[in-house]
mmCIF file of C-alpha atoms in Angstrom:
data_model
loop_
_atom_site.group_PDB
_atom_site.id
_atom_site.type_symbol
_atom_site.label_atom_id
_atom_site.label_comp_id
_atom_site.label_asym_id
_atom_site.label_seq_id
_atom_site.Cartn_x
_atom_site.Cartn_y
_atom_site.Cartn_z
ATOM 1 C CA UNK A 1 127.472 84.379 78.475
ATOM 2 C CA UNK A 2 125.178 81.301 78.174
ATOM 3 C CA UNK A 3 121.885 82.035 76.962
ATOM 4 C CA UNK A 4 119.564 83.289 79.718
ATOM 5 C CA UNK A 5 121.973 84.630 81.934
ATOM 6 C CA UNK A 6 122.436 88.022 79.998
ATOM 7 C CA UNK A 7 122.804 90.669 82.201
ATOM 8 C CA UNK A 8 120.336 93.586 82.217
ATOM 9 C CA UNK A 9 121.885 97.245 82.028
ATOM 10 C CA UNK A 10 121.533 99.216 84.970
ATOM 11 C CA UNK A 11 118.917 101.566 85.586
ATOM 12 C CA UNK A 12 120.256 104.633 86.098
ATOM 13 C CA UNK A 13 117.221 105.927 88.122
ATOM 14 C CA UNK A 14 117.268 103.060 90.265
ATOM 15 C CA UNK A 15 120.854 103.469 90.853
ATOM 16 C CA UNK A 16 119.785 107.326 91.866
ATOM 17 C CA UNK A 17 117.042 106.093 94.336
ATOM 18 C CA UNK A 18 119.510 104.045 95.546
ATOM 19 C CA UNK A 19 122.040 107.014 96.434
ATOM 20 C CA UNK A 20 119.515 108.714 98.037
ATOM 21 C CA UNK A 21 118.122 105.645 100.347
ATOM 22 C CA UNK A 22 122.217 105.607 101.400
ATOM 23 C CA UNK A 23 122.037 108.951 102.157
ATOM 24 C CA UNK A 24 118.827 108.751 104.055
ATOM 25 C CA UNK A 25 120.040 105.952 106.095
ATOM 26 C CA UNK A 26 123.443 107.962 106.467
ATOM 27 C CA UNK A 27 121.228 110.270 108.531
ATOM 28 C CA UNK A 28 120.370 113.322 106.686
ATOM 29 C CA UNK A 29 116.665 112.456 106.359
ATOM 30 C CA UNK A 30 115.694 116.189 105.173
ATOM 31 C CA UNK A 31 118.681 115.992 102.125
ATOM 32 C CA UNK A 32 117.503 112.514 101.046
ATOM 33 C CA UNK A 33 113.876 114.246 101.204
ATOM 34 C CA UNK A 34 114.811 117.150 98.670
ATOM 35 C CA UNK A 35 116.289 114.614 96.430
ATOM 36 C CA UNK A 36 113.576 112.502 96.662
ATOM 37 C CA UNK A 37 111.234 114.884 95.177
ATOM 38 C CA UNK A 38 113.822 116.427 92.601
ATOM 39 C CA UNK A 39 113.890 112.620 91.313
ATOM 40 C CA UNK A 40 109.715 112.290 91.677
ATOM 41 C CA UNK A 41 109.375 115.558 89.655
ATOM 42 C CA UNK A 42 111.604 114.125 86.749
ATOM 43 C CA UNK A 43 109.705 110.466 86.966
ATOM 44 C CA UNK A 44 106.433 111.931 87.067
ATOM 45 C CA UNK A 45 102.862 110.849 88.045
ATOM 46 C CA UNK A 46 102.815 108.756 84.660
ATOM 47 C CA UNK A 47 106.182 107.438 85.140
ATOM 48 C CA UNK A 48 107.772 103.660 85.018
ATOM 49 C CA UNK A 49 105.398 102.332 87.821
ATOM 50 C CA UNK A 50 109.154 100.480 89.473
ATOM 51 C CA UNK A 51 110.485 104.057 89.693
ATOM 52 C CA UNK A 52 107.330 105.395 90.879
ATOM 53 C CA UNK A 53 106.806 102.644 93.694
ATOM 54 C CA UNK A 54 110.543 102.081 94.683
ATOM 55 C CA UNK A 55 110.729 106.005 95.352
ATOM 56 C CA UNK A 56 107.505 106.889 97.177
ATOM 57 C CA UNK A 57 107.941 103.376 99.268
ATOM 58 C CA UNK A 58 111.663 104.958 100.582
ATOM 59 C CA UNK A 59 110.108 108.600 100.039
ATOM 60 C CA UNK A 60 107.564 107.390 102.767
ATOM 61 C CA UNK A 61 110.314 106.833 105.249
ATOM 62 C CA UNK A 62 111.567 110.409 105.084
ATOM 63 C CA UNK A 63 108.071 112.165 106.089
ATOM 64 C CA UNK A 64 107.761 113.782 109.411
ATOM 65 C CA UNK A 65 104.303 113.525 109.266
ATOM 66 C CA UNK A 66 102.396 110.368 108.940
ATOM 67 C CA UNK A 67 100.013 111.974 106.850
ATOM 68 C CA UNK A 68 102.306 112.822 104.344
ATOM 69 C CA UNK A 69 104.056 109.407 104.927
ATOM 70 C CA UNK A 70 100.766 107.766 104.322
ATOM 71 C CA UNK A 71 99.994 109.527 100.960
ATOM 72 C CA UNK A 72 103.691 107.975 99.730
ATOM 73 C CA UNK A 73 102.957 104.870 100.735
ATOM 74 C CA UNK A 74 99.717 105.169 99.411
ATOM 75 C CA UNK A 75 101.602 106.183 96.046
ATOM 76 C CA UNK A 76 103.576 103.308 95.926
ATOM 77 C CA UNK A 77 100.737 100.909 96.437
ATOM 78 C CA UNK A 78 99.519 102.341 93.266
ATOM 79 C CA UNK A 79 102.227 102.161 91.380
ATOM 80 C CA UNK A 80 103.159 98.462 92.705
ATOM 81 C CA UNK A 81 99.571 97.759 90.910
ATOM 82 C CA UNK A 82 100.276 98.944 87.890
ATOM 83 C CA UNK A 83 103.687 96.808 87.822
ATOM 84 C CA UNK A 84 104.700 93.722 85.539
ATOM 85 C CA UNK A 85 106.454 90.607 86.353
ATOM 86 C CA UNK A 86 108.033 91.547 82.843
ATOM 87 C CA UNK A 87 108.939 95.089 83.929
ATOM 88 C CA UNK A 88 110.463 93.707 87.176
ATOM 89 C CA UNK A 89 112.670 91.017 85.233
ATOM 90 C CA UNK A 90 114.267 94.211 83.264
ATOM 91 C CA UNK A 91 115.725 95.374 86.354
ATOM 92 C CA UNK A 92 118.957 93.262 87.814
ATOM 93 C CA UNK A 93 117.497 92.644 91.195
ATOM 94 C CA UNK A 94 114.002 91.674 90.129
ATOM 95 C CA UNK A 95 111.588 89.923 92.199
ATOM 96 C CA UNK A 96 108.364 89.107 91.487
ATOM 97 C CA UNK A 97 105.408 91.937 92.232
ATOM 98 C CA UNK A 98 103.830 90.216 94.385
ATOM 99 C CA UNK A 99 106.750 89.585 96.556
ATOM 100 C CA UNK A 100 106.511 93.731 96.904
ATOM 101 C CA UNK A 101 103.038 93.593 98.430
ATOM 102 C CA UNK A 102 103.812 92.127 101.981
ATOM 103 C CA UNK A 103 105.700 95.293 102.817
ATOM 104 C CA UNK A 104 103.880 97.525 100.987
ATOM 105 C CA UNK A 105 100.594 96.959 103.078
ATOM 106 C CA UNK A 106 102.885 96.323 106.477
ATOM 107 C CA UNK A 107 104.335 99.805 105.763
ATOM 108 C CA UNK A 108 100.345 101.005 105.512
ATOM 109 C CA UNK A 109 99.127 99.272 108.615
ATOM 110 C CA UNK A 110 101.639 100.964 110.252
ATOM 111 C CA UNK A 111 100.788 104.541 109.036
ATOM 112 C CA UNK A 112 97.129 103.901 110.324
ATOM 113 C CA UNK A 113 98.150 103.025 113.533
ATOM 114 C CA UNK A 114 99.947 106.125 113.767
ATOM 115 C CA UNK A 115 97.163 107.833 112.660
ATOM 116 C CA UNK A 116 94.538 105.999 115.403
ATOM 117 C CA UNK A 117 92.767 104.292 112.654
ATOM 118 C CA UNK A 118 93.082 100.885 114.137
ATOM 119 C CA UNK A 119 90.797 99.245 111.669
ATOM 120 C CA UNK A 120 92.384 100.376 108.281
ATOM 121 C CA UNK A 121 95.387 98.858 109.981
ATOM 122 C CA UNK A 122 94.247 96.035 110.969
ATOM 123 C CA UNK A 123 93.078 95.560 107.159
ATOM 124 C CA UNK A 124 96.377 96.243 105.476
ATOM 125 C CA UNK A 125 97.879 93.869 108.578
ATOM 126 C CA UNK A 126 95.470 91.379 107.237
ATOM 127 C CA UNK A 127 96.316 91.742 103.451
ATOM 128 C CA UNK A 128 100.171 91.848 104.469
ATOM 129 C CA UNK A 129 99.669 88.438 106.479
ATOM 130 C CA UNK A 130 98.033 86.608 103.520
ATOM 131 C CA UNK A 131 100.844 88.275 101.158
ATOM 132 C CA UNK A 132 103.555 86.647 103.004
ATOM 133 C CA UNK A 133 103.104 83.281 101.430
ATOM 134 C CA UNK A 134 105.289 84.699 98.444
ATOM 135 C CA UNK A 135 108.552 85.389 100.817
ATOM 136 C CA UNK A 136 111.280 83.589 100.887
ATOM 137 C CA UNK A 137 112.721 82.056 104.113
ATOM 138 C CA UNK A 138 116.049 84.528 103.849
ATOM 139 C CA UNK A 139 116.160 87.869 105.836
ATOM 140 C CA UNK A 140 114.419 89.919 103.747
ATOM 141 C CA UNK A 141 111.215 87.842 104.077
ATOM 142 C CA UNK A 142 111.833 86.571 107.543
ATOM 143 C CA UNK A 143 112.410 90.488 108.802
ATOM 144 C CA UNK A 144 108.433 90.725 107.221
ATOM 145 C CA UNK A 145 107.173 88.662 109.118
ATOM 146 C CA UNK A 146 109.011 89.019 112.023
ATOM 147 C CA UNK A 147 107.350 93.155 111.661
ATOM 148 C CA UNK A 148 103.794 92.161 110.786
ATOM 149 C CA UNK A 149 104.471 89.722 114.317
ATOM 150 C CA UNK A 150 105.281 93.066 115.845
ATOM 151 C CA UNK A 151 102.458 95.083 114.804
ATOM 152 C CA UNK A 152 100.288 92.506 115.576
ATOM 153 C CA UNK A 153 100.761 92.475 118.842
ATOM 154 C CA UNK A 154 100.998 95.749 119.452
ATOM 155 C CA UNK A 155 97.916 96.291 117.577
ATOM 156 C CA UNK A 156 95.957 93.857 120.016
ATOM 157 C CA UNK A 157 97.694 95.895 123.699
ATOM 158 C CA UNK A 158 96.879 98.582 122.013
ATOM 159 C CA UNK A 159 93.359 98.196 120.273
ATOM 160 C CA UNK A 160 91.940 95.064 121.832
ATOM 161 C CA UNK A 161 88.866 95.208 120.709
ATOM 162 C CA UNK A 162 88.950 93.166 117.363
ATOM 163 C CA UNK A 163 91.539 91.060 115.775
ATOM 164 C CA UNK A 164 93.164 91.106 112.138
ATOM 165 C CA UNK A 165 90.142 90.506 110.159
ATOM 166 C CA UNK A 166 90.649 88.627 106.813
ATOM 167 C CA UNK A 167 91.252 90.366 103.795
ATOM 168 C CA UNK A 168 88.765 91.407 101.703
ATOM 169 C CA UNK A 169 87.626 90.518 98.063
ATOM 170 C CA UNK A 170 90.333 92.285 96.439
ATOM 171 C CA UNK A 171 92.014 90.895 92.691
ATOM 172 C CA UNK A 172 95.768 91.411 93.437
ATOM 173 C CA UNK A 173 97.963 89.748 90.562
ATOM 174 C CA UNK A 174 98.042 86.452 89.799
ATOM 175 C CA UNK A 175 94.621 86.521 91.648
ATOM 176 C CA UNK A 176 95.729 87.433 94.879
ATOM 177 C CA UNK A 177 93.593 89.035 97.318
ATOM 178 C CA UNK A 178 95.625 92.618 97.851
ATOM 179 C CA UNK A 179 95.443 96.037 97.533
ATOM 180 C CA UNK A 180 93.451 98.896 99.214
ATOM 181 C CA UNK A 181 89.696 99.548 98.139
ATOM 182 C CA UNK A 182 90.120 102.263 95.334
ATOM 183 C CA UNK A 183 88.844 105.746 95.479
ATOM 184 C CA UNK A 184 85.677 106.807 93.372
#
């Protein structure tokens, strides 16, 4: 192989994660749970910060309450924070962390509005909107927007009182302005 272009080895707990998203999307949502936490309890709280956000982001999706879905997504905010460029560029697929951050805060938006907290939503809308810039025009980044379009709108039949304010003075990476206000 030229230089550059060696391949990284794969991750075996990514690889894991991944099983379990296939089995989630399969359809048994309460199997993929189990494993899910099996997996969290071997990564830890302290764990690689990838691990830690790819599982609770997918984790999130397998909570029947949006409580509990809201704490996972809330868990892989935090862990997306704590995330390197570096880190990301051992992993085969890597993206840049910001890139993660546009569907990290659409994901929390959308817990508040199942919640009824309209403006916490609108905030993470907000953040999510002025993440976006980082997407690429292919169907990943495209599907993004096309959701924070969706909750948007639904956001303004819904709650129309108030639009998506602007984010708020928040030091993402690379100087960004993400990320929820931390707790004392």
């Amino acid at each position: 192989m030229a230089k550059g272009q060696e391949q990284t080895a794969p991750d075996a707990v990514m690889t894991r994660i991944g099983q379990v998203v296939m089995l989630h999307h399969g359809g048994d949502r309460e199997e993929a749970r189990d494993r899910f936490l099996q997996l969290w309890a071997e990564i830890g709280e302290d764990g690689d910060p990838l691990h830690r956000c790819t599982l609770a982001h997918y984790m999130a999706d397998t909570q029947n309450d949006p409580a509990d879905e809201l704490a996972w997504d809330l868990r892989a905010l935090s862990a997306a924070e704590e995330l390197t460029d570096e880190r990301l560029a051992e992993h085969d697929r890597a993206l840049a962390v910001r890139a993660f951050y546009p569907s990290l805060h659409l994901n929390l938006a959308a817990d508040y509005v199942k919640l009824g907290r309209s403006e916490a939503a609108r905030v993470h809308l907000g953040w999510a909107r002025g993440a976006v810039g980082v997407l690429g025009t292919d169907p990943y980044g495209d599907g993004i927007r096309a959701a924070i379009g969706r909750l948007e709108r639904r956001l303004a039949e819904e709650w129309p009182a108030g639009g998506v304010p602007e984010p708020g003075p928040r030091d993402g990476p690379g100087g960004e302005t993400l990320g929820p206000p931390r707790r004392p």
